[in-house]
mmCIF file of C-alpha atoms in Angstrom:
data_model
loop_
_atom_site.group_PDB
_atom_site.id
_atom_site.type_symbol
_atom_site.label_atom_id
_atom_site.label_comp_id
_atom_site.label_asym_id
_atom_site.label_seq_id
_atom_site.Cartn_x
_atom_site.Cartn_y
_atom_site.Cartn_z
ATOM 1 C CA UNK A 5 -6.160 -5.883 13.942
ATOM 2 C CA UNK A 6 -8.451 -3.030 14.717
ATOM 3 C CA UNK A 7 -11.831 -2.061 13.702
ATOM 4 C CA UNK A 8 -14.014 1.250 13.699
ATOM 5 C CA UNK A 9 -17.746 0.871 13.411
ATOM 6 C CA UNK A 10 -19.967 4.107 13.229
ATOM 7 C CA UNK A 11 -23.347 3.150 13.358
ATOM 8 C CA UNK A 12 -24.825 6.138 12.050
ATOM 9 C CA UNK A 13 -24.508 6.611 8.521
ATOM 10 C CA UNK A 14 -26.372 9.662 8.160
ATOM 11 C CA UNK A 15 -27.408 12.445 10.775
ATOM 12 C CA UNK A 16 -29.700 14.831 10.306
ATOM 13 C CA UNK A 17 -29.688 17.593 12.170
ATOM 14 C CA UNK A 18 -31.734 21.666 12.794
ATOM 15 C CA UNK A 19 -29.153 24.136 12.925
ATOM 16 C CA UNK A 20 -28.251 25.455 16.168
ATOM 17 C CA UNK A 21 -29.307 21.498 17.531
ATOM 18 C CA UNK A 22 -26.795 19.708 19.531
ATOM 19 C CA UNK A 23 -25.440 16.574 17.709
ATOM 20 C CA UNK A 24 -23.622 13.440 19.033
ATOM 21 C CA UNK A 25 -21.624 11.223 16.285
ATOM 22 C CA UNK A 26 -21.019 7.706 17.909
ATOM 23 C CA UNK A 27 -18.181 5.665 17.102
ATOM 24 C CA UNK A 28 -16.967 2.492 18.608
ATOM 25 C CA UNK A 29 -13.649 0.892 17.970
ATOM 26 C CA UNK A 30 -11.966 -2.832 18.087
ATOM 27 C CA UNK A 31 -8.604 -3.328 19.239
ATOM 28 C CA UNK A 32 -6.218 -5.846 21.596
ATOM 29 C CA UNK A 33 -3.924 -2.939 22.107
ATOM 30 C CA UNK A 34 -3.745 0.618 22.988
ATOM 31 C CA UNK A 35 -5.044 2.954 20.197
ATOM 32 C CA UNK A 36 -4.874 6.188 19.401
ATOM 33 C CA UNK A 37 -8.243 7.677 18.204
ATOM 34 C CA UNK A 38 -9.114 10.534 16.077
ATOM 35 C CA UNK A 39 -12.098 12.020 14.348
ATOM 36 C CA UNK A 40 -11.655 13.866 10.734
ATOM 37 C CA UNK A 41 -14.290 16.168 8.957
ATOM 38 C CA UNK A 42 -14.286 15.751 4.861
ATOM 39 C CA UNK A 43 -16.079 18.034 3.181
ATOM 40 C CA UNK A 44 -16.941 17.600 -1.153
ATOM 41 C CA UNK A 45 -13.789 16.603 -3.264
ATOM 42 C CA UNK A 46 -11.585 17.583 -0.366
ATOM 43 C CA UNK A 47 -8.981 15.752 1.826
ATOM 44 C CA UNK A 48 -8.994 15.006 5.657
ATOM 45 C CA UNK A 49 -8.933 17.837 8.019
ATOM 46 C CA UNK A 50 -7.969 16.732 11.765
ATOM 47 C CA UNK A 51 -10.791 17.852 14.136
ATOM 48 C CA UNK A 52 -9.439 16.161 17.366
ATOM 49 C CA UNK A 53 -7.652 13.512 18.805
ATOM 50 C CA UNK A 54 -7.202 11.397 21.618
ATOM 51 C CA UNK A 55 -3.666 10.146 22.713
ATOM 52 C CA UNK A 56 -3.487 9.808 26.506
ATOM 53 C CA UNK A 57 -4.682 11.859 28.836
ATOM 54 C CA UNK A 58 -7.567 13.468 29.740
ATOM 55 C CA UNK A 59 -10.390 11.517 28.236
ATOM 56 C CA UNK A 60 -12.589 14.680 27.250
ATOM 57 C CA UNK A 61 -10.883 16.073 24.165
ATOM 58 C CA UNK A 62 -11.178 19.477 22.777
ATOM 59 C CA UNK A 63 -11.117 20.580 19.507
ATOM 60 C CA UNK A 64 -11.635 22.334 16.451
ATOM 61 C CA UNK A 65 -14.756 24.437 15.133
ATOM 62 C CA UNK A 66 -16.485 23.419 18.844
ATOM 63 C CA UNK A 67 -16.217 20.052 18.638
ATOM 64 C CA UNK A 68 -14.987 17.811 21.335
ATOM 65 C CA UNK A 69 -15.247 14.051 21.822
ATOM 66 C CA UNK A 70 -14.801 11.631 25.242
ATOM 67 C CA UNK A 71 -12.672 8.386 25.336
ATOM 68 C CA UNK A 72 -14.406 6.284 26.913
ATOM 69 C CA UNK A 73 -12.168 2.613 27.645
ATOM 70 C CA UNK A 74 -14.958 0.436 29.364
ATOM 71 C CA UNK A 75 -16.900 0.627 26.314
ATOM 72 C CA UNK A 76 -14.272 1.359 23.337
ATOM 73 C CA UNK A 77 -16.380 4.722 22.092
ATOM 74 C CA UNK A 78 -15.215 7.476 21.436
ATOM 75 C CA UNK A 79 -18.001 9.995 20.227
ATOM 76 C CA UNK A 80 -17.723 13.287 18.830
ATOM 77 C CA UNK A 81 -20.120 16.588 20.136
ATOM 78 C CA UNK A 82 -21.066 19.626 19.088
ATOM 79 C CA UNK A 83 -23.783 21.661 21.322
ATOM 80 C CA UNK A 84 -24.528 23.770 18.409
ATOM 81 C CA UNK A 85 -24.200 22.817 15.081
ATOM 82 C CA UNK A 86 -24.382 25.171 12.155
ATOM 83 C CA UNK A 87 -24.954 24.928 8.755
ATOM 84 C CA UNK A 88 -21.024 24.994 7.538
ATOM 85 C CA UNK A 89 -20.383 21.502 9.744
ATOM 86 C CA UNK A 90 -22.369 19.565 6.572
ATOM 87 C CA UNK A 91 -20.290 17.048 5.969
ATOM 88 C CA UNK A 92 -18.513 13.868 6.429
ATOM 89 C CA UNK A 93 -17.098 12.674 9.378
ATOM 90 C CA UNK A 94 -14.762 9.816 9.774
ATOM 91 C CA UNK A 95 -13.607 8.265 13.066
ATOM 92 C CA UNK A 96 -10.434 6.136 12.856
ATOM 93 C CA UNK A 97 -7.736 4.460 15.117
ATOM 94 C CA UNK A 98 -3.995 3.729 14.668
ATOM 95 C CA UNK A 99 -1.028 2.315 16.723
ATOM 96 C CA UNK A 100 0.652 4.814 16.382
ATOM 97 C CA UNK A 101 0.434 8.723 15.702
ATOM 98 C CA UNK A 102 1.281 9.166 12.627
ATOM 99 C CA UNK A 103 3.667 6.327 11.397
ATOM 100 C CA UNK A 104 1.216 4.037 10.853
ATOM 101 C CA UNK A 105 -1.737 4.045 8.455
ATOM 102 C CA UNK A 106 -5.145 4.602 10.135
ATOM 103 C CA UNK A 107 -8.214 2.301 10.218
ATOM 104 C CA UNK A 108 -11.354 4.310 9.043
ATOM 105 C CA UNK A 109 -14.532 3.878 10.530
ATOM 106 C CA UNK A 110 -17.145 3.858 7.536
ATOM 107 C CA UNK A 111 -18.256 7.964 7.894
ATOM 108 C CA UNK A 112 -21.447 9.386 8.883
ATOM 109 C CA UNK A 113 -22.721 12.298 7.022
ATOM 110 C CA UNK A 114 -23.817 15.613 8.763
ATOM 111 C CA UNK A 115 -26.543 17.162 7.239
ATOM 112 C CA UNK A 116 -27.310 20.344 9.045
ATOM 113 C CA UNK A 117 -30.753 21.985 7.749
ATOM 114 C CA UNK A 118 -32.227 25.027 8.541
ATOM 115 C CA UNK B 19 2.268 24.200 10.132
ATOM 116 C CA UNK B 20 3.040 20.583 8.488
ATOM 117 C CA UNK B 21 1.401 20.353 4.715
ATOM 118 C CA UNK B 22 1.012 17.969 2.272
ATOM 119 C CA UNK B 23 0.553 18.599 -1.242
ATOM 120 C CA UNK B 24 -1.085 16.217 -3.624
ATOM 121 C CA UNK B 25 -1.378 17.143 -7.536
ATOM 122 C CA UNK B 26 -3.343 16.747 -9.698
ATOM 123 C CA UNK B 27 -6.413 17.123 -7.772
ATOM 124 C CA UNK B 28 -8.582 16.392 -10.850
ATOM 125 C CA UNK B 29 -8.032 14.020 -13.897
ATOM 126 C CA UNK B 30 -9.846 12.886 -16.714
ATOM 127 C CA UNK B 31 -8.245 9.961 -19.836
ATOM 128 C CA UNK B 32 -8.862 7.672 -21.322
ATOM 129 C CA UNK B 33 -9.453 3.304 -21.006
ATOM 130 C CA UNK B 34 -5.856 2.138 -21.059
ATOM 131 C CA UNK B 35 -4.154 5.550 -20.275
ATOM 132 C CA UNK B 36 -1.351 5.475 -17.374
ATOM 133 C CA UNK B 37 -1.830 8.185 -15.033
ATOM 134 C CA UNK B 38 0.877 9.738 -12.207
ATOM 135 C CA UNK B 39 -0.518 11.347 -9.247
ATOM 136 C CA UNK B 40 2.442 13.040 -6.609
ATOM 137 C CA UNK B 41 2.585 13.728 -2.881
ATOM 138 C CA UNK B 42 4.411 15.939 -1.028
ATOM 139 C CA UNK B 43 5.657 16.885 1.611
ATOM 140 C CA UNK B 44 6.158 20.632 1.611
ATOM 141 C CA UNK B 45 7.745 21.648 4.974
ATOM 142 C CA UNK B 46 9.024 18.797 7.026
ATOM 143 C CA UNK B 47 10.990 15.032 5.464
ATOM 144 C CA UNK B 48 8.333 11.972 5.138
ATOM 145 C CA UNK B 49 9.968 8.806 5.355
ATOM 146 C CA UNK B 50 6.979 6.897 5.345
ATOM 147 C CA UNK B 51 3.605 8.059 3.238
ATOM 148 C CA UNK B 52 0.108 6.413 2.970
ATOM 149 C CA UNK B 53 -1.796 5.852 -0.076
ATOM 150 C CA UNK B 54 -5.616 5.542 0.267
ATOM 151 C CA UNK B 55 -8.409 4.933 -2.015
ATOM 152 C CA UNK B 56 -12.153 6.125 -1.454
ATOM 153 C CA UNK B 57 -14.854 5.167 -3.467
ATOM 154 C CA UNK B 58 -18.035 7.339 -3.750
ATOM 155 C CA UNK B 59 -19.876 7.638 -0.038
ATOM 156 C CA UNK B 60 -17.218 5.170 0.729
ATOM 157 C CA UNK B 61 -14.645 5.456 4.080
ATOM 158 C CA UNK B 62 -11.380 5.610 3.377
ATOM 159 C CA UNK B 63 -8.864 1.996 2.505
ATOM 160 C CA UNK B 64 -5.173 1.922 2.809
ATOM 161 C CA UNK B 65 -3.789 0.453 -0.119
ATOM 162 C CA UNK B 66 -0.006 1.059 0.457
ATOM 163 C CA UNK B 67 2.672 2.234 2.434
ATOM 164 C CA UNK B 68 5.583 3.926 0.515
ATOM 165 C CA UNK B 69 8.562 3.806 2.112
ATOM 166 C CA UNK B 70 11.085 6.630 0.909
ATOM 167 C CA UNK B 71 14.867 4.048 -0.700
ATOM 168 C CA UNK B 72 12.215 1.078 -0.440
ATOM 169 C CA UNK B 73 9.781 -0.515 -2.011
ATOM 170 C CA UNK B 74 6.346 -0.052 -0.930
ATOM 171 C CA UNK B 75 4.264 -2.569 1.488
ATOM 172 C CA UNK B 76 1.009 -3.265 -0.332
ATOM 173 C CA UNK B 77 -2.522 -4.194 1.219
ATOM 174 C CA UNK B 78 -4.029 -7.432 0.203
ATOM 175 C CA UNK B 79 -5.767 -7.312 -2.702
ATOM 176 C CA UNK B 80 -3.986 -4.503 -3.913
ATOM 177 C CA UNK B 81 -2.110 -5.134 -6.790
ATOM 178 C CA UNK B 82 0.993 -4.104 -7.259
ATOM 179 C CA UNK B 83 2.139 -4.110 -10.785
ATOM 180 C CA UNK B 84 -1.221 -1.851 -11.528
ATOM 181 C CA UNK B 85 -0.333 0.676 -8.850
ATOM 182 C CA UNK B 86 3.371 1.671 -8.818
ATOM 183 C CA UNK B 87 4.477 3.860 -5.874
ATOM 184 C CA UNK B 88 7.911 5.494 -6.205
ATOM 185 C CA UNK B 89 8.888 7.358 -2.626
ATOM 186 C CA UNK B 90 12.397 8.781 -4.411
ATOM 187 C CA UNK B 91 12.755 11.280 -1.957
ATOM 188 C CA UNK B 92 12.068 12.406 1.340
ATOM 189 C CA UNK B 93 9.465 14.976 0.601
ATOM 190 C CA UNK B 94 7.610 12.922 -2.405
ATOM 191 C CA UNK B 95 5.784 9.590 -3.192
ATOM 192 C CA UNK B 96 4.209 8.477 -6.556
ATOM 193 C CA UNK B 97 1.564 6.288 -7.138
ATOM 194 C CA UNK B 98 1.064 5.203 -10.757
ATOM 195 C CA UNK B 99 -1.889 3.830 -12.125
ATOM 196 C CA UNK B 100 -0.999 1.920 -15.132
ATOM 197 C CA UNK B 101 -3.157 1.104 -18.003
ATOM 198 C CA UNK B 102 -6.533 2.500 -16.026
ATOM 199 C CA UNK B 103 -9.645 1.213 -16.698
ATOM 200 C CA UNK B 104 -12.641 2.383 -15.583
ATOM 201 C CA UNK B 105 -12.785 0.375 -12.371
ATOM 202 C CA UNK B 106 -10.172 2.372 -11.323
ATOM 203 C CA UNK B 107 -12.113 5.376 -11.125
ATOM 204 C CA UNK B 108 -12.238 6.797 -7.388
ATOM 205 C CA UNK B 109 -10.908 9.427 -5.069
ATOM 206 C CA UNK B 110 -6.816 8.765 -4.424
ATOM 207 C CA UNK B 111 -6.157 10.590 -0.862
ATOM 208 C CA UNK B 112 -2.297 10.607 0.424
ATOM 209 C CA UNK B 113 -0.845 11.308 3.705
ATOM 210 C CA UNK B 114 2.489 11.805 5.371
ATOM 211 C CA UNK B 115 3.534 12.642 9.023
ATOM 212 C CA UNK B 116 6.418 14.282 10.315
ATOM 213 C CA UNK B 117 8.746 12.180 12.092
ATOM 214 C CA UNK B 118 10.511 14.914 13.718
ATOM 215 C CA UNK B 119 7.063 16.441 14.940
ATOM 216 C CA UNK B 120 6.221 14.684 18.340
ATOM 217 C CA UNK B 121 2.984 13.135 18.883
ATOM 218 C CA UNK B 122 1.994 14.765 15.171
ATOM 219 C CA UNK B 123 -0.797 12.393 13.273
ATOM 220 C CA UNK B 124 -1.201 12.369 9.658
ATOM 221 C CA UNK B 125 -1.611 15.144 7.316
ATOM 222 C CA UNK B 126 -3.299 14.031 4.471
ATOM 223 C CA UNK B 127 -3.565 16.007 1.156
ATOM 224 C CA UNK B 128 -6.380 17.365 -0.544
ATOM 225 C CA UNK B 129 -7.311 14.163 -3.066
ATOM 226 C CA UNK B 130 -7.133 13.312 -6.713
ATOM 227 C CA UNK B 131 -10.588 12.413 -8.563
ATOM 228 C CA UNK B 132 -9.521 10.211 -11.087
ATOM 229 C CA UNK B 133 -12.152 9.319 -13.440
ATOM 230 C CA UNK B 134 -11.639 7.151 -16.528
ATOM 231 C CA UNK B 135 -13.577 7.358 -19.579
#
């Protein structure tokens, strides 16, 4: 089975402030990682995701998280944060890319002030 | 691109009421859709996979005879909630991929808040 812990269960943040949201996973087998953004009484949005490959991943709205194998993270980055990225984030992990269900770490909120 | 629909995104009833919420798949055939349940400033818990001509693969704990999934059809999955109580308030998130998409992950729709009174 596989596991995602994110340790962080709330970041605050200054606007324009880099932020790092760790995440660490759990798994005997190959994964596929991903990070998704939630914002208030709203579904999933994809912001990235990691399937094989370069380990530095690009992707939406500036953000960009690294795979990182030797210690099972895979952290998501912004360099500058603004106040429209308040929300929460969710790491997860699957065996597959989409046809099976994903493991959800337990979200960290992004709280961007002024 | 790929987009899943999920209706209704908001509903309020009654102790005892049954309540149907639908997911779909508007642009591409889902033979397999998720079902997920997220309590407030909880993560996210997989409590079935619906499996369009099958029946559904529930999670432990998850009880079957209270929620009913119905995959009919390639582009749309039901999960029934049958005589709610209010325990069974909480935020109802599908998803669906596209198996003729490539490396495609999920799309998930935009929620229903179910609350019962």
């Amino acid at each position: 089975a596989q596991s995602v812990t994110q340790l962080d269960s709330q970041v605050p943040v200054f606007e324009e402030a880099p932020v790092e949201l760790r995440c660490n996973y759990s798994s005997s087998v190959s994964v596929y990682l991903f990070w998704y953004v939630q914002y208030p009484n709203q579904g999933l949005q994809l912001l990235l995701k990691y399937l094989s490959g370069s380990t530095l991943v690009k992707g939406i709205n500036g953000f960009e998280a690294e795979f990182n194998k030797s210690q099972t993270s895979f952290h998501l980055r912004k360099p500058s944060v603004h106040i429209s990225d308040t929300a929460e984030y969710f790491c997860a992990v699957s065996l597959d890319t989409g046809r099976r269900a994903l493991t959800f770490g337990s979200g960290t909120r992004l709280q961007v002030q002024p | 691109g790929a987009v899943v629909s999920q209706h209704p995104s908001w509903v309020i009833c009654k102790s005892g009421t049954s309540v149907k919420i639908e997911c779909r798949s508007l642009d591409f055939q889902a033979t397999t859709m998720f079902w997920y349940r997220q309590f407030p400033k909880q993560s996210l818990m997989l409590m079935a996979t619906s499996n369009e001509g099958s029946k559904a693969t529930y999670e432990q704990g998850v009880e079957k005879d209270k929620f009913l999934i119905n995959h009919a059809s390639l582009t749309l999955s039901t999960l029934t909630v049958t005589s709610a109580h209010p325990e069974d308030s909480s935020f109802y998130i599908c998803s669906a991929s596209d198996p003729g998409g490539g490396n495609q992950p999920q799309h998930f729709g935009d929620g229903t808040r179910l609350s019962i009174l």
